[in-house]
Tab-separated table of C-alpha atoms in Angstrom:
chain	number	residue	atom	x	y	z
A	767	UNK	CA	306.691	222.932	133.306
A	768	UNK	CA	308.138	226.150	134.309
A	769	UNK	CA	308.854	226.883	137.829
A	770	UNK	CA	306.760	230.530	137.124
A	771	UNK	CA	303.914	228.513	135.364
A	772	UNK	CA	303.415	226.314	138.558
A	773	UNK	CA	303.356	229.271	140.528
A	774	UNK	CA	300.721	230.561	138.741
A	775	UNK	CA	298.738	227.751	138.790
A	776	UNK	CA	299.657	227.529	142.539
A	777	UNK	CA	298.329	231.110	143.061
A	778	UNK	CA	295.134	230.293	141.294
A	779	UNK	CA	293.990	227.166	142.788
A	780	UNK	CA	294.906	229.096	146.305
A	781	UNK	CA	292.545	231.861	145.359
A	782	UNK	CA	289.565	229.595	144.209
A	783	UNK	CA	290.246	227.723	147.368
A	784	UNK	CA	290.116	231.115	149.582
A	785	UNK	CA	286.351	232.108	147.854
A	786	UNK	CA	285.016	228.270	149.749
A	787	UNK	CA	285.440	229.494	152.925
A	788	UNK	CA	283.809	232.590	153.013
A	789	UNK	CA	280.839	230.698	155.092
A	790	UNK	CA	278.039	232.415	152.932
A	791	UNK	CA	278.694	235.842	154.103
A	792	UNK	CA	276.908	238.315	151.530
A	793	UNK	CA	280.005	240.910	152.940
A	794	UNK	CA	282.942	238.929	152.684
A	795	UNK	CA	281.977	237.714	149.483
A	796	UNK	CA	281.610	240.818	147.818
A	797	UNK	CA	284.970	241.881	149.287
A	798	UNK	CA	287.044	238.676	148.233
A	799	UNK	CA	285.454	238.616	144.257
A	800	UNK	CA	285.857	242.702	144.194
A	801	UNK	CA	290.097	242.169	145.219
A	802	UNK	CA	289.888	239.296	142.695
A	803	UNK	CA	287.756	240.530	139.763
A	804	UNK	CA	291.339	241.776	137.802
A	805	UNK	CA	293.082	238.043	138.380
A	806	UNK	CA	289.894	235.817	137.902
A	807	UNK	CA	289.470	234.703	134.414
A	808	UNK	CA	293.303	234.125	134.586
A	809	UNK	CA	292.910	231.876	137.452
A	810	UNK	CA	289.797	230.190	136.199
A	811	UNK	CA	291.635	229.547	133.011
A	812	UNK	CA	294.257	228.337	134.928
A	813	UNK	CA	292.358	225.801	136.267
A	814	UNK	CA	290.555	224.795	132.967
A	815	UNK	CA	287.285	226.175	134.165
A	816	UNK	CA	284.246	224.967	131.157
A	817	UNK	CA	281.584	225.301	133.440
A	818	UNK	CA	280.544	228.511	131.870
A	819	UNK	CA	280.394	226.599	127.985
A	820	UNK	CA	279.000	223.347	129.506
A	821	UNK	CA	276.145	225.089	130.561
A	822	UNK	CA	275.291	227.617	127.908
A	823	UNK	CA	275.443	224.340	125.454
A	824	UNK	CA	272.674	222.844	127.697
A	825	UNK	CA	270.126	225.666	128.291
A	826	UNK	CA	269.998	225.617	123.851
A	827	UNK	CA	269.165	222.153	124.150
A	828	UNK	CA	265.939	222.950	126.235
A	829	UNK	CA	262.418	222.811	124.390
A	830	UNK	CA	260.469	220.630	126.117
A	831	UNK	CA	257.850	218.136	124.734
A	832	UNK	CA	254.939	218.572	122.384
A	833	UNK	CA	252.712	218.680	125.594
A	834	UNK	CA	254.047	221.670	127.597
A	835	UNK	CA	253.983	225.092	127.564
A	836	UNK	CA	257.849	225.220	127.874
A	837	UNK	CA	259.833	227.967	126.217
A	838	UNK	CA	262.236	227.290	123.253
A	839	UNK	CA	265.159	227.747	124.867
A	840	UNK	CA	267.507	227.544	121.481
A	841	UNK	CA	265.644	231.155	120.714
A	842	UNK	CA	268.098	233.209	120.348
A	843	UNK	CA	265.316	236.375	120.753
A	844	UNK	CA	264.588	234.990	124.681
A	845	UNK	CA	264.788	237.005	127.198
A	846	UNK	CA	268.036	235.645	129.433
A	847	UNK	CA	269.383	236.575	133.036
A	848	UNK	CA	272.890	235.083	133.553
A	849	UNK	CA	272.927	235.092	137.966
A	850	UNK	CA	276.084	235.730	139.371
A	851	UNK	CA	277.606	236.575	136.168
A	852	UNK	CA	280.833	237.557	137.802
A	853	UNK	CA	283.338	238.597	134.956
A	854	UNK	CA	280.569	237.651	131.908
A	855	UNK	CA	281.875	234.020	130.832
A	856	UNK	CA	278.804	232.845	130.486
A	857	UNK	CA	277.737	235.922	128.737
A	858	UNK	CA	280.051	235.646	126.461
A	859	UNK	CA	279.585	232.288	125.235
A	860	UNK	CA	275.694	232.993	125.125
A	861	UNK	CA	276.297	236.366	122.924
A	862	UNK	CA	278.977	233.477	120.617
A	863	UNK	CA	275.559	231.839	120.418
A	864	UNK	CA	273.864	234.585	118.972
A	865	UNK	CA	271.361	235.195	121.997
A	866	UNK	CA	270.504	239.142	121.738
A	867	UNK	CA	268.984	239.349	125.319
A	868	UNK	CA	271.109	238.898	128.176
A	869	UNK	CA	271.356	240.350	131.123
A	870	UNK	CA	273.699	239.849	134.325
A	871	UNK	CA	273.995	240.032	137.967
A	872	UNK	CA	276.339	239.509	140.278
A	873	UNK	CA	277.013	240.355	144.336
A	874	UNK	CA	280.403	242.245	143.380
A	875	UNK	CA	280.598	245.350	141.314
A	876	UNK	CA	283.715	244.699	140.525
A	877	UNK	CA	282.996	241.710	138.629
A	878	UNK	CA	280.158	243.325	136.924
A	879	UNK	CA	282.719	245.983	135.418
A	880	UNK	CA	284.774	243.094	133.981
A	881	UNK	CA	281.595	241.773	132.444
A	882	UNK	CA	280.524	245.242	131.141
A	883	UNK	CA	283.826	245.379	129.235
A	884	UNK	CA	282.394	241.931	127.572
A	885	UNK	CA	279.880	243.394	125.653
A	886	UNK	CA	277.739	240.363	126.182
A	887	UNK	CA	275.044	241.977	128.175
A	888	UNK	CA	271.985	244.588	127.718
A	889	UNK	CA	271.604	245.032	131.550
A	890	UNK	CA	273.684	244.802	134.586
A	891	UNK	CA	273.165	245.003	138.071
A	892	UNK	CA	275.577	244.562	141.290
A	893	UNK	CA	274.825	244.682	144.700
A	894	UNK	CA	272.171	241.225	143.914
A	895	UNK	CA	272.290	238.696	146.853
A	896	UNK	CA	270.505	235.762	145.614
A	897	UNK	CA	269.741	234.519	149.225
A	898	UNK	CA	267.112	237.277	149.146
A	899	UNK	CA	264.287	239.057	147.297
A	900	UNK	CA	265.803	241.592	144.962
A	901	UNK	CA	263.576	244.685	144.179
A	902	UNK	CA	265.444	245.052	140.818
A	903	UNK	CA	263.670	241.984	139.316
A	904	UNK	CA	259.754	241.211	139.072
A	905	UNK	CA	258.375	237.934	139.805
A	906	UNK	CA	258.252	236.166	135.895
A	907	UNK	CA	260.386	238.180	134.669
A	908	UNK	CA	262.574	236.137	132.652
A	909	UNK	CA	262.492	233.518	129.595
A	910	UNK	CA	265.582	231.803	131.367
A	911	UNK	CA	267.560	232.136	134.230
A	912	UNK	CA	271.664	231.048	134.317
A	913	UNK	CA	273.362	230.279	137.337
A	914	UNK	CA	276.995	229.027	136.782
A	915	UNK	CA	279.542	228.536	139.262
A	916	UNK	CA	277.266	230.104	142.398
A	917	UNK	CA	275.642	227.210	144.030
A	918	UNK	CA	279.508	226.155	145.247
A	919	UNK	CA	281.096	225.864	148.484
A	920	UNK	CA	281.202	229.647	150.862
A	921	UNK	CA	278.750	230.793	148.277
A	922	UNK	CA	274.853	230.704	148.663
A	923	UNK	CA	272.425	227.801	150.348
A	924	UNK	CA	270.383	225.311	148.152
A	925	UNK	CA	267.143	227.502	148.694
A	926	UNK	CA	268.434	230.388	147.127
A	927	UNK	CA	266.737	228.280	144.054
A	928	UNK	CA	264.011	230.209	145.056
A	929	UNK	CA	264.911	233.440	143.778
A	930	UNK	CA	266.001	232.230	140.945
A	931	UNK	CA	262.320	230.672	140.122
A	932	UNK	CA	260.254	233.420	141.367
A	933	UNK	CA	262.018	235.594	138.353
A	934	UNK	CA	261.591	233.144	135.960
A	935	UNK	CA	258.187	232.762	133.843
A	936	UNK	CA	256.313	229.831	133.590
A	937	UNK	CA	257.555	227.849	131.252
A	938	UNK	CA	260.678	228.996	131.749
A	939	UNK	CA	264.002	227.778	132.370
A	940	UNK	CA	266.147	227.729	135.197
A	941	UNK	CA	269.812	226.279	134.582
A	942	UNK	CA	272.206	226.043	137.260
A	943	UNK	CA	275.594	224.277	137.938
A	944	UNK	CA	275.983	222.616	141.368
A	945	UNK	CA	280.108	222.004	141.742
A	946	UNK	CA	279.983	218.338	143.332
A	947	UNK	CA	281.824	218.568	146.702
A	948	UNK	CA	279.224	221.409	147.354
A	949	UNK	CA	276.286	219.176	146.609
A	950	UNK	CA	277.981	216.269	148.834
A	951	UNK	CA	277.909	218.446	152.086
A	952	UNK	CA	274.705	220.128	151.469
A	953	UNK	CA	270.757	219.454	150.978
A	954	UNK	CA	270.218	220.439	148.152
A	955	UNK	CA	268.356	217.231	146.508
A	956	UNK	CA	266.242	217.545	149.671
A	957	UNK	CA	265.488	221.300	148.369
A	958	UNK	CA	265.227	220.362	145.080
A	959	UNK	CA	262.329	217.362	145.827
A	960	UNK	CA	260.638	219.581	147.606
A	961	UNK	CA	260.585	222.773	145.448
A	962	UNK	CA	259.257	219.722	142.818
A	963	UNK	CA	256.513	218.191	145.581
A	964	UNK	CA	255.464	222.194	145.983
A	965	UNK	CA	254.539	222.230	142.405
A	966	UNK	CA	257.384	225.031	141.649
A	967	UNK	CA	259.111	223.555	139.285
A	968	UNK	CA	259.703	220.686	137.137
A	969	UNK	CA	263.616	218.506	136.826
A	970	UNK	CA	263.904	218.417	133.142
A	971	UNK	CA	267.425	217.263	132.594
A	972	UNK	CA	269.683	216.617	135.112
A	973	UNK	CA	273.485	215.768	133.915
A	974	UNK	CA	275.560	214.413	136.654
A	975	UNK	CA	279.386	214.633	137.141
A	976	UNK	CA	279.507	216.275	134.366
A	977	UNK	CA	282.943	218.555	133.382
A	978	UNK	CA	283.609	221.814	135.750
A	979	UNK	CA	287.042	222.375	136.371
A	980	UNK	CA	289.958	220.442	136.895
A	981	UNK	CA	290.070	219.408	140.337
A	982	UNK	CA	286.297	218.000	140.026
A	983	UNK	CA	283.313	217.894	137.827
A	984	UNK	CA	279.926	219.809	138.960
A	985	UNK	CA	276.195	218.165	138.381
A	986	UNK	CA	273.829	220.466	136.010
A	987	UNK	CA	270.084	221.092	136.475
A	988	UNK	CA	267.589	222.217	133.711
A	989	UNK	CA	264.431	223.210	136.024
A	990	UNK	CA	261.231	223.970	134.020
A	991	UNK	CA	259.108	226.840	136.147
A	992	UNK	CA	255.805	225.472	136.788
């Protein structure tokens, strides 16, 4: 290997390293992924990131059984909202899939210009802190709700599963990627049991260790909205 190659791949594993210690902060995060938005595919790539295809391949799975209400998630005319989409990856592999209705949303706006330059999505919106009610979505809005790569060290707590439901419809899906070392050192089991024993939603598939990125794998969730 090159000596410029391993400095790339140096430089990229530094600046996925810098975004887990931004301690939650809705500020510094939108700061650090709006300086990074024109490197970040190149260091995800670097890094052998899949998370993005790993979990588009398992929201088309989703249909439930013969005895619920769920949605067909293989559809490719559902209504989709891909949270945090940062630069689109997941986008794009959903729009490879032949979904038609995707939207995105991310905290940085300069990560939603890279994934406006995709193509992949109808409707995009920056400025969206997940931690919080955001007046730009309705309660039920959505057929099936992505999140990829968010629920990760620096980033956002466990409960911000909550948003992500309320936006969802019933019967609906929501997806979401928890990178390992950031379900380790947090509760979120203990939030997901309980958003269960509330009634809110249902575990549907759960995949765990499954492949992330190179350093470590990530757990996946398929939640059906009660």
């Amino acid at each position: 290997m090159s000596q410029s190659v391993k400095t790339n791949i140096n430089e990229s594993f530094n600046a996925i390293k810098g975004a887990h210690i931004l301690s939650g902060d809705a500020e510094k995060i939108q700061e650090y992924y709006d300086q990074w938005a024109a490197a970040y595919n190149s260091d995800v790539s670097n890094e052998e990131y899949i998370g993005p295809k790993y979990i588009a391949d398992l929201l088309e799975t989703l249909k439930g059984d013969n005895d619920s209400k769920a949605i067909d998630a293989s559809n490719k005319n559902i209504e989709i909202l891909d949270a945090g989409c940062g630069t689109g990856l997941v986008g794009i592999v959903l729009k490879q899939k032949g979904y038609h209705h995707v939207d995105g949303s991310d905290l940085s706006e300069g990560m939603v210009e890279k994934a406006r330059a995709t193509g992949a999505y109808n409707v995009l919106e920056s400025g969206i802190d997940l931690t919080k009610i955001n007046e730009a979505y309705e309660d039920n809005q959505y057929d099936a709700t992505v999140c990829c790569g968010v629920f990760t060290l620096g980033h956002v707590p466990p409960t911000a599963l909550s948003e992500l439901i309320r936006i969802t419809k019933p019967g609906g899906w929501v997806v979401v990627s928890t990178r390992k070392s950031y379900y380790d050192s947090t509760d979120f089991q203990e939030v997901c049991d309980r958003y269960q024993q509330e009634g809110k939603v249902k575990l549907v598939n759960h995949v765990k260790d499954g492949p992330y990125i190179a350093e470590e794998g990530a757990h996946y969730w398929a939640f059906a909205v009660c």
